[in-house]
Amino acid sequence: MATERTLSIIKPDATRRNLTGKINAKFEDAGLRIIAQKRIQLTKAQAGEFYKVHAERPFFDELTTFMASEPVVVQVLEGESAIAKNREVMGATNPAEAEAGTIRAEFAESVGENSVHGSDAPETAKEEISFFFSGLELVG
Ligand code: ADP
Ligand code: MG
């Protein structure tokens, strides 16, 4: 087990419904520390760059329009096995399949508007953190 960092995004459906604090409580209750955080408004082009791995998927246009529709909160979470732990706390992509007590089971509105993003592996975590944060912003 090792201390890791992962990139989290509280998505527009959740910021719109004033759920930032409730979602952050889920992270903190699971032992994840929010070591960096900012609220920003993405452009559709920036959302497309962030989600470029999904560029060929049928939902890409819907996803990038949604991500640029209202502010998001981008954050770095740190803790033991933070990447996998965050994915556990988030729950399955489709809220209908998410385990009870997870963020998506409690808050997500649909498979697309599913309240949170979390990195899925060490390489993507590193890349996604540096997409949004400079080294100076990561004080630990
Ligand atoms: P996750 O966010 O759980 O890692 P994916 O990487 O597969 O899921 O997908 C990225 C995001 O794209 C999802 O969180 C969701 O917002 C959106 N998405 C995925 N599948 C669909 C779908 N079938 N219809 C609409 N949006 C989707
Ligand atoms: Mg993903």
Tab-separated table of N, CA and C and ligand atoms in Angstrom:
chain	number	residue	atom	x	y	z
A	1	MET	N	0.852	-1.204	0.000
A	1	MET	CA	0.000	0.000	0.000
A	1	MET	C	0.878	1.241	0.000
A	2	ALA	N	0.457	2.198	-0.766
A	2	ALA	CA	1.254	3.415	-0.868
A	2	ALA	C	0.341	4.632	-0.890
A	3	THR	N	0.894	5.747	-0.424
A	3	THR	CA	0.151	6.997	-0.520
A	3	THR	C	0.131	7.428	-1.979
A	4	GLU	N	-1.065	7.743	-2.467
A	4	GLU	CA	-1.234	8.162	-3.857
A	4	GLU	C	-2.006	9.476	-3.907
A	5	ARG	N	-1.963	10.090	-5.094
A	5	ARG	CA	-2.800	11.252	-5.378
A	5	ARG	C	-3.654	10.942	-6.594
A	6	THR	N	-4.871	11.451	-6.588
A	6	THR	CA	-5.766	11.239	-7.728
A	6	THR	C	-6.526	12.524	-8.031
A	7	LEU	N	-6.961	12.647	-9.278
A	7	LEU	CA	-7.696	13.850	-9.696
A	7	LEU	C	-9.181	13.550	-9.598
A	8	SER	N	-9.890	14.457	-8.948
A	8	SER	CA	-11.343	14.346	-8.808
A	8	SER	C	-11.990	15.589	-9.398
A	9	ILE	N	-13.148	15.413	-10.003
A	9	ILE	CA	-13.946	16.568	-10.456
A	9	ILE	C	-15.364	16.405	-9.930
A	10	ILE	N	-15.852	17.439	-9.253
A	10	ILE	CA	-17.272	17.493	-8.907
A	10	ILE	C	-17.958	18.158	-10.097
A	11	LYS	N	-18.821	17.401	-10.768
A	11	LYS	CA	-19.368	17.785	-12.075
A	11	LYS	C	-20.527	18.786	-11.941
A	12	PRO	N	-20.911	19.405	-13.083
A	12	PRO	CA	-21.933	20.462	-13.046
A	12	PRO	C	-23.271	20.062	-12.423
A	13	ASP	N	-23.711	18.812	-12.609
A	13	ASP	CA	-25.009	18.443	-12.005
A	13	ASP	C	-24.955	18.564	-10.488
A	14	ALA	N	-23.760	18.331	-9.909
A	14	ALA	CA	-23.607	18.379	-8.447
A	14	ALA	C	-23.357	19.799	-7.939
A	15	THR	N	-22.529	20.583	-8.671
A	15	THR	CA	-22.310	21.966	-8.198
A	15	THR	C	-23.626	22.742	-8.281
A	16	ARG	N	-24.408	22.464	-9.339
A	16	ARG	CA	-25.705	23.161	-9.517
A	16	ARG	C	-26.647	22.895	-8.345
A	17	ARG	N	-26.580	21.673	-7.800
A	17	ARG	CA	-27.487	21.306	-6.702
A	17	ARG	C	-26.857	21.539	-5.333
A	18	ASN	N	-25.727	22.284	-5.294
A	18	ASN	CA	-25.098	22.670	-4.022
A	18	ASN	C	-24.623	21.457	-3.220
A	19	LEU	N	-24.053	20.469	-3.914
A	19	LEU	CA	-23.651	19.222	-3.257
A	19	LEU	C	-22.150	19.130	-2.984
A	20	THR	N	-21.396	20.219	-3.230
A	20	THR	CA	-19.934	20.149	-3.052
A	20	THR	C	-19.564	19.696	-1.640
A	21	GLY	N	-20.177	20.277	-0.647
A	21	GLY	CA	-19.835	19.932	0.742
A	21	GLY	C	-20.185	18.495	1.078
A	22	LYS	N	-21.353	18.035	0.644
A	22	LYS	CA	-21.768	16.647	0.942
A	22	LYS	C	-20.832	15.648	0.266
A	23	ILE	N	-20.407	15.964	-0.957
A	23	ILE	CA	-19.486	15.068	-1.672
A	23	ILE	C	-18.114	15.100	-1.003
A	24	ASN	N	-17.647	16.281	-0.632
A	24	ASN	CA	-16.353	16.358	0.052
A	24	ASN	C	-16.376	15.584	1.369
A	25	ALA	N	-17.507	15.596	2.062
A	25	ALA	CA	-17.605	14.825	3.315
A	25	ALA	C	-17.418	13.337	3.056
A	26	LYS	N	-17.921	12.845	1.931
A	26	LYS	CA	-17.740	11.421	1.582
A	26	LYS	C	-16.247	11.102	1.399
A	27	PHE	N	-15.532	12.014	0.720
A	27	PHE	CA	-14.093	11.786	0.528
A	27	PHE	C	-13.384	11.766	1.893
A	28	GLU	N	-13.660	12.771	2.703
A	28	GLU	CA	-12.957	12.898	3.985
A	28	GLU	C	-13.312	11.751	4.920
A	29	ASP	N	-14.569	11.321	4.916
A	29	ASP	CA	-14.976	10.191	5.766
A	29	ASP	C	-14.250	8.905	5.354
A	30	ALA	N	-13.875	8.815	4.067
A	30	ALA	CA	-13.164	7.622	3.567
A	30	ALA	C	-11.653	7.739	3.769
A	31	GLY	N	-11.201	8.826	4.395
A	31	GLY	CA	-9.762	8.980	4.660
A	31	GLY	C	-8.995	9.642	3.529
A	32	LEU	N	-9.721	10.179	2.554
A	32	LEU	CA	-9.049	10.908	1.470
A	32	LEU	C	-8.926	12.375	1.875
A	33	ARG	N	-7.714	12.931	1.732
A	33	ARG	CA	-7.487	14.346	2.060
A	33	ARG	C	-7.604	15.172	0.794
A	34	ILE	N	-8.339	16.279	0.875
A	34	ILE	CA	-8.454	17.200	-0.270
A	34	ILE	C	-7.269	18.159	-0.167
A	35	ILE	N	-6.209	17.877	-0.932
A	35	ILE	CA	-4.982	18.669	-0.764
A	35	ILE	C	-4.897	19.833	-1.743
A	36	ALA	N	-5.818	19.891	-2.705
A	36	ALA	CA	-5.903	21.054	-3.593
A	36	ALA	C	-7.313	21.074	-4.156
A	37	GLN	N	-7.835	22.283	-4.376
A	37	GLN	CA	-9.224	22.368	-4.843
A	37	GLN	C	-9.485	23.744	-5.445
A	38	LYS	N	-10.159	23.784	-6.595
A	38	LYS	CA	-10.608	25.070	-7.134
A	38	LYS	C	-11.867	24.894	-7.971
A	39	ARG	N	-12.675	25.943	-7.959
A	39	ARG	CA	-13.921	25.943	-8.728
A	39	ARG	C	-13.659	26.720	-10.007
A	40	ILE	N	-13.903	26.078	-11.148
A	40	ILE	CA	-13.598	26.700	-12.438
A	40	ILE	C	-14.745	26.432	-13.424
A	41	GLN	N	-14.762	27.213	-14.484
A	41	GLN	CA	-15.723	26.983	-15.571
A	41	GLN	C	-14.933	26.518	-16.787
A	42	LEU	N	-15.140	25.298	-17.228
A	42	LEU	CA	-14.444	24.769	-18.402
A	42	LEU	C	-15.106	25.272	-19.676
A	43	THR	N	-14.319	25.481	-20.715
A	43	THR	CA	-14.892	25.653	-22.045
A	43	THR	C	-15.153	24.253	-22.614
A	44	LYS	N	-15.969	24.198	-23.666
A	44	LYS	CA	-16.229	22.903	-24.313
A	44	LYS	C	-14.923	22.332	-24.891
A	45	ALA	N	-14.057	23.203	-25.403
A	45	ALA	CA	-12.774	22.737	-25.951
A	45	ALA	C	-11.887	22.143	-24.850
A	46	GLN	N	-11.855	22.789	-23.702
A	46	GLN	CA	-11.060	22.256	-22.580
A	46	GLN	C	-11.635	20.915	-22.104
A	47	ALA	N	-12.966	20.833	-22.027
A	47	ALA	CA	-13.599	19.562	-21.627
A	47	ALA	C	-13.252	18.469	-22.644
A	48	GLY	N	-13.227	18.834	-23.916
A	48	GLY	CA	-12.876	17.878	-24.970
A	48	GLY	C	-11.443	17.413	-24.861
A	49	GLU	N	-10.542	18.310	-24.523
A	49	GLU	CA	-9.134	17.950	-24.333
A	49	GLU	C	-8.993	16.995	-23.132
A	50	PHE	N	-9.673	17.321	-22.043
A	50	PHE	CA	-9.590	16.474	-20.844
A	50	PHE	C	-10.122	15.064	-21.132
A	51	TYR	N	-11.228	14.982	-21.878
A	51	TYR	CA	-11.883	13.694	-22.143
A	51	TYR	C	-11.522	13.141	-23.526
A	52	LYS	N	-10.358	13.515	-24.065
A	52	LYS	CA	-10.035	13.135	-25.445
A	52	LYS	C	-10.001	11.619	-25.671
A	53	VAL	N	-9.739	10.852	-24.617
A	53	VAL	CA	-9.762	9.389	-24.748
A	53	VAL	C	-11.144	8.890	-25.195
A	54	HIS	N	-12.195	9.696	-24.924
A	54	HIS	CA	-13.559	9.309	-25.301
A	54	HIS	C	-14.034	9.986	-26.593
A	55	ALA	N	-13.109	10.599	-27.345
A	55	ALA	CA	-13.496	11.421	-28.504
A	55	ALA	C	-14.343	10.672	-29.536
A	56	GLU	N	-14.116	9.363	-29.661
A	56	GLU	CA	-14.864	8.597	-30.677
A	56	GLU	C	-16.157	7.995	-30.139
A	57	ARG	N	-16.431	8.184	-28.862
A	57	ARG	CA	-17.631	7.563	-28.279
A	57	ARG	C	-18.873	8.372	-28.642
A	58	PRO	N	-20.022	7.699	-28.754
A	58	PRO	CA	-21.250	8.409	-29.165
A	58	PRO	C	-21.682	9.500	-28.187
A	59	PHE	N	-21.267	9.383	-26.928
A	59	PHE	CA	-21.704	10.365	-25.927
A	59	PHE	C	-20.737	11.540	-25.772
A	60	PHE	N	-19.687	11.611	-26.609
A	60	PHE	CA	-18.642	12.631	-26.427
A	60	PHE	C	-19.197	14.060	-26.481
A	61	ASP	N	-20.054	14.347	-27.455
A	61	ASP	CA	-20.573	15.716	-27.590
A	61	ASP	C	-21.441	16.074	-26.383
A	62	GLU	N	-22.294	15.134	-25.985
A	62	GLU	CA	-23.159	15.332	-24.809
A	62	GLU	C	-22.294	15.566	-23.557
A	63	LEU	N	-21.239	14.751	-23.423
A	63	LEU	CA	-20.362	14.827	-22.245
A	63	LEU	C	-19.643	16.178	-22.174
A	64	THR	N	-19.091	16.635	-23.283
A	64	THR	CA	-18.315	17.878	-23.250
A	64	THR	C	-19.234	19.100	-23.125
A	65	THR	N	-20.427	19.037	-23.716
A	65	THR	CA	-21.408	20.123	-23.522
A	65	THR	C	-21.801	20.199	-22.050
A	66	PHE	N	-22.072	19.045	-21.464
A	66	PHE	CA	-22.435	18.982	-20.037
A	66	PHE	C	-21.315	19.530	-19.149
A	67	MET	N	-20.077	19.098	-19.386
A	67	MET	CA	-18.962	19.503	-18.517
A	67	MET	C	-18.675	21.001	-18.586
A	68	ALA	N	-19.097	21.630	-19.712
A	68	ALA	CA	-18.878	23.075	-19.874
A	68	ALA	C	-20.129	23.879	-19.503
A	69	SER	N	-21.178	23.209	-19.049
A	69	SER	CA	-22.471	23.880	-18.871
A	69	SER	C	-22.526	24.765	-17.635
A	70	GLU	N	-21.773	24.412	-16.603
A	70	GLU	CA	-21.776	25.160	-15.340
A	70	GLU	C	-20.432	24.889	-14.671
A	71	PRO	N	-20.114	25.627	-13.595
A	71	PRO	CA	-18.814	25.404	-12.957
A	71	PRO	C	-18.622	23.972	-12.450
A	72	VAL	N	-17.351	23.595	-12.383
A	72	VAL	CA	-16.959	22.321	-11.767
A	72	VAL	C	-15.969	22.634	-10.640
A	73	VAL	N	-15.804	21.688	-9.733
A	73	VAL	CA	-14.774	21.802	-8.705
A	73	VAL	C	-13.736	20.721	-8.999
A	74	VAL	N	-12.519	21.165	-9.312
A	74	VAL	CA	-11.441	20.199	-9.570
A	74	VAL	C	-10.600	20.097	-8.306
A	75	GLN	N	-10.168	18.892	-8.004
A	75	GLN	CA	-9.482	18.695	-6.722
A	75	GLN	C	-8.484	17.537	-6.808
A	76	VAL	N	-7.502	17.594	-5.934
A	76	VAL	CA	-6.550	16.495	-5.797
A	76	VAL	C	-6.810	15.835	-4.442
A	77	LEU	N	-7.037	14.531	-4.486
A	77	LEU	CA	-7.262	13.750	-3.268
A	77	LEU	C	-6.019	12.922	-2.991
A	78	GLU	N	-5.631	12.851	-1.732
A	78	GLU	CA	-4.430	12.098	-1.353
A	78	GLU	C	-4.773	11.110	-0.251
A	79	GLY	N	-4.172	9.935	-0.307
A	79	GLY	CA	-4.365	8.938	0.744
A	79	GLY	C	-3.808	7.594	0.322
A	80	GLU	N	-3.929	6.617	1.225
A	80	GLU	CA	-3.526	5.247	0.914
A	80	GLU	C	-4.357	4.734	-0.251
A	81	SER	N	-3.726	4.250	-1.286
A	81	SER	CA	-4.432	3.718	-2.463
A	81	SER	C	-5.550	4.656	-2.924
A	82	ALA	N	-5.225	5.938	-2.983
A	82	ALA	CA	-6.260	6.953	-3.235
A	82	ALA	C	-7.000	6.745	-4.549
A	83	ILE	N	-6.317	6.211	-5.567
A	83	ILE	CA	-6.969	6.077	-6.878
A	83	ILE	C	-8.118	5.066	-6.788
A	84	ALA	N	-7.821	3.884	-6.250
A	84	ALA	CA	-8.851	2.849	-6.120
A	84	ALA	C	-9.879	3.232	-5.064
A	85	LYS	N	-9.417	3.829	-3.963
A	85	LYS	CA	-10.349	4.198	-2.897
A	85	LYS	C	-11.363	5.215	-3.406
A	86	ASN	N	-10.889	6.202	-4.176
A	86	ASN	CA	-11.821	7.193	-4.719
A	86	ASN	C	-12.840	6.537	-5.645
A	87	ARG	N	-12.376	5.591	-6.491
A	87	ARG	CA	-13.310	4.910	-7.390
A	87	ARG	C	-14.380	4.159	-6.586
A	88	GLU	N	-13.987	3.600	-5.428
A	88	GLU	CA	-14.953	2.915	-4.553
A	88	GLU	C	-15.983	3.893	-4.002
A	89	VAL	N	-15.490	5.037	-3.522
A	89	VAL	CA	-16.380	6.039	-2.917
A	89	VAL	C	-17.320	6.622	-3.978
A	90	MET	N	-16.819	6.739	-5.225
A	90	MET	CA	-17.629	7.269	-6.330
A	90	MET	C	-18.775	6.331	-6.683
A	91	GLY	N	-18.510	5.024	-6.756
A	91	GLY	CA	-19.491	4.059	-7.240
A	91	GLY	C	-19.432	3.912	-8.754
A	92	ALA	N	-20.205	2.975	-9.279
A	92	ALA	CA	-20.186	2.657	-10.712
A	92	ALA	C	-20.627	3.855	-11.558
A	93	THR	N	-20.125	3.894	-12.808
A	93	THR	CA	-20.435	4.988	-13.741
A	93	THR	C	-21.948	5.209	-13.849
A	94	ASN	N	-22.687	4.115	-14.008
A	94	ASN	CA	-24.151	4.187	-14.085
A	94	ASN	C	-24.726	4.135	-12.665
A	95	PRO	N	-25.379	5.193	-12.217
A	95	PRO	CA	-25.867	5.214	-10.822
A	95	PRO	C	-26.816	4.063	-10.494
A	96	ALA	N	-27.480	3.519	-11.520
A	96	ALA	CA	-28.380	2.382	-11.285
A	96	ALA	C	-27.599	1.145	-10.838
A	97	GLU	N	-26.293	1.126	-11.155
A	97	GLU	CA	-25.450	-0.018	-10.784
A	97	GLU	C	-24.527	0.306	-9.617
A	98	ALA	N	-24.598	1.517	-9.093
A	98	ALA	CA	-23.675	1.929	-8.025
A	98	ALA	C	-24.132	1.382	-6.674
A	99	GLU	N	-23.156	0.949	-5.872
A	99	GLU	CA	-23.475	0.401	-4.551
A	99	GLU	C	-24.047	1.466	-3.633
A	100	ALA	N	-24.948	1.031	-2.755
A	100	ALA	CA	-25.567	1.946	-1.793
A	100	ALA	C	-24.487	2.665	-0.995
A	101	GLY	N	-24.703	3.927	-0.732
A	101	GLY	CA	-23.756	4.702	0.068
A	101	GLY	C	-22.694	5.402	-0.750
A	102	THR	N	-22.545	5.009	-2.018
A	102	THR	CA	-21.553	5.688	-2.864
A	102	THR	C	-22.115	7.036	-3.345
A	103	ILE	N	-21.201	7.906	-3.787
A	103	ILE	CA	-21.609	9.235	-4.251
A	103	ILE	C	-22.602	9.122	-5.401
A	104	ARG	N	-22.298	8.252	-6.365
A	104	ARG	CA	-23.181	8.170	-7.533
A	104	ARG	C	-24.536	7.548	-7.169
A	105	ALA	N	-24.553	6.577	-6.255
A	105	ALA	CA	-25.841	6.005	-5.836
A	105	ALA	C	-26.693	7.083	-5.180
A	106	GLU	N	-26.063	7.941	-4.380
A	106	GLU	CA	-26.846	8.938	-3.637
A	106	GLU	C	-27.199	10.163	-4.453
A	107	PHE	N	-26.278	10.587	-5.345
A	107	PHE	CA	-26.455	11.911	-5.940
A	107	PHE	C	-26.590	11.939	-7.463
A	108	ALA	N	-26.064	10.947	-8.177
A	108	ALA	CA	-26.025	11.057	-9.637
A	108	ALA	C	-27.427	11.063	-10.236
A	109	GLU	N	-27.574	11.802	-11.338
A	109	GLU	CA	-28.890	11.926	-11.977
A	109	GLU	C	-29.057	10.948	-13.136
A	110	SER	N	-27.946	10.551	-13.762
A	110	SER	CA	-27.995	9.640	-14.917
A	110	SER	C	-26.585	9.138	-15.186
A	111	VAL	N	-26.430	8.236	-16.167
A	111	VAL	CA	-25.094	7.720	-16.502
A	111	VAL	C	-24.187	8.852	-16.995
A	112	GLY	N	-24.755	9.861	-17.625
A	112	GLY	CA	-23.946	10.988	-18.106
A	112	GLY	C	-23.719	12.019	-17.015
A	113	GLU	N	-24.777	12.387	-16.333
A	113	GLU	CA	-24.702	13.438	-15.302
A	113	GLU	C	-24.556	12.746	-13.951
A	114	ASN	N	-23.325	12.267	-13.726
A	114	ASN	CA	-23.097	11.347	-12.606
A	114	ASN	C	-22.188	11.908	-11.517
A	115	SER	N	-22.226	13.229	-11.371
A	115	SER	CA	-21.742	13.961	-10.184
A	115	SER	C	-20.231	14.050	-9.976
A	116	VAL	N	-19.482	13.016	-10.327
A	116	VAL	CA	-18.039	13.041	-10.070
A	116	VAL	C	-17.241	12.346	-11.168
A	117	HIS	N	-16.009	12.820	-11.320
A	117	HIS	CA	-14.990	12.137	-12.124
A	117	HIS	C	-13.877	11.706	-11.181
A	118	GLY	N	-13.233	10.572	-11.455
A	118	GLY	CA	-12.034	10.174	-10.718
A	118	GLY	C	-11.071	9.467	-11.642
A	119	SER	N	-9.782	9.753	-11.502
A	119	SER	CA	-8.762	9.087	-12.326
A	119	SER	C	-8.857	7.575	-12.128
A	120	ASP	N	-8.452	6.823	-13.176
A	120	ASP	CA	-8.612	5.368	-13.109
A	120	ASP	C	-7.309	4.582	-12.963
A	121	ALA	N	-6.148	5.254	-12.996
A	121	ALA	CA	-4.869	4.533	-12.897
A	121	ALA	C	-3.770	5.548	-12.568
A	122	PRO	N	-2.612	5.077	-12.075
A	122	PRO	CA	-1.539	6.005	-11.701
A	122	PRO	C	-1.108	6.948	-12.832
A	123	GLU	N	-0.996	6.437	-14.057
A	123	GLU	CA	-0.541	7.302	-15.164
A	123	GLU	C	-1.576	8.376	-15.471
A	124	THR	N	-2.860	7.980	-15.504
A	124	THR	CA	-3.895	8.977	-15.810
A	124	THR	C	-4.024	9.967	-14.660
A	125	ALA	N	-3.830	9.520	-13.427
A	125	ALA	CA	-3.908	10.439	-12.284
A	125	ALA	C	-2.849	11.531	-12.426
A	126	LYS	N	-1.629	11.123	-12.756
A	126	LYS	CA	-0.535	12.084	-12.895
A	126	LYS	C	-0.841	13.096	-14.008
A	127	GLU	N	-1.276	12.555	-15.144
A	127	GLU	CA	-1.592	13.408	-16.299
A	127	GLU	C	-2.755	14.356	-15.988
A	128	GLU	N	-3.799	13.831	-15.346
A	128	GLU	CA	-4.994	14.644	-15.069
A	128	GLU	C	-4.710	15.701	-14.000
A	129	ILE	N	-3.894	15.370	-12.993
A	129	ILE	CA	-3.540	16.375	-11.975
A	129	ILE	C	-2.799	17.526	-12.640
A	130	SER	N	-1.850	17.202	-13.520
A	130	SER	CA	-1.070	18.278	-14.141
A	130	SER	C	-1.868	19.043	-15.197
A	131	PHE	N	-2.983	18.478	-15.658
A	131	PHE	CA	-3.879	19.203	-16.568
A	131	PHE	C	-4.478	20.418	-15.839
A	132	PHE	N	-4.757	20.284	-14.562
A	132	PHE	CA	-5.446	21.341	-13.806
A	132	PHE	C	-4.585	22.085	-12.786
A	133	PHE	N	-3.516	21.465	-12.277
A	133	PHE	CA	-2.764	22.061	-11.166
A	133	PHE	C	-1.271	22.126	-11.480
A	134	SER	N	-0.658	23.225	-11.055
A	134	SER	CA	0.803	23.339	-11.136
A	134	SER	C	1.401	22.759	-9.853
A	135	GLY	N	2.662	22.455	-9.868
A	135	GLY	CA	3.337	21.930	-8.679
A	135	GLY	C	3.179	22.870	-7.482
A	136	LEU	N	3.191	24.176	-7.747
A	136	LEU	CA	3.076	25.166	-6.659
A	136	LEU	C	1.746	25.090	-5.916
A	137	GLU	N	0.737	24.559	-6.594
A	137	GLU	CA	-0.611	24.499	-5.981
A	137	GLU	C	-0.790	23.247	-5.133
A	138	LEU	N	0.194	22.349	-5.153
A	138	LEU	CA	0.065	21.074	-4.448
A	138	LEU	C	0.911	21.111	-3.192
A	139	VAL	N	0.295	21.596	-2.115
A	139	VAL	CA	1.070	21.771	-0.877
A	139	VAL	C	0.986	20.548	0.029
A	140	GLY	N	0.104	19.591	-0.262
A	140	GLY	CA	0.005	18.370	0.546
A	140	GLY	C	-0.733	18.598	1.856
B	1	ADP	P1	-16.064	6.916	-15.297
B	1	ADP	O1	-16.401	8.382	-15.123
B	1	ADP	O2	-16.790	6.049	-14.301
B	1	ADP	O3	-14.570	6.659	-15.327
B	1	ADP	P2	-16.041	6.515	-18.202
B	1	ADP	O4	-14.587	6.873	-18.171
B	1	ADP	O5	-16.433	5.251	-18.884
B	1	ADP	O6	-16.666	6.472	-16.724
B	1	ADP	O7	-16.863	7.679	-18.907
B	1	ADP	C1	-16.539	9.024	-18.669
B	1	ADP	C2	-17.818	9.806	-18.469
B	1	ADP	O8	-18.562	9.822	-19.697
B	1	ADP	C3	-18.807	9.211	-17.457
B	1	ADP	O9	-18.494	9.528	-16.114
B	1	ADP	C4	-20.110	9.837	-17.907
B	1	ADP	O10	-20.213	11.202	-17.471
B	1	ADP	C5	-19.954	9.811	-19.415
B	1	ADP	N1	-20.547	8.595	-19.985
B	1	ADP	C6	-20.043	7.337	-19.955
B	1	ADP	N2	-20.862	6.448	-20.556
B	1	ADP	C7	-21.926	7.179	-20.994
B	1	ADP	C8	-23.133	6.856	-21.706
B	1	ADP	N3	-23.400	5.593	-22.063
B	1	ADP	N4	-24.004	7.867	-21.970
B	1	ADP	C9	-23.741	9.137	-21.607
B	1	ADP	N5	-22.621	9.511	-20.936
B	1	ADP	C10	-21.736	8.558	-20.633
B	2	MG	MG	-13.141	7.194	-16.718
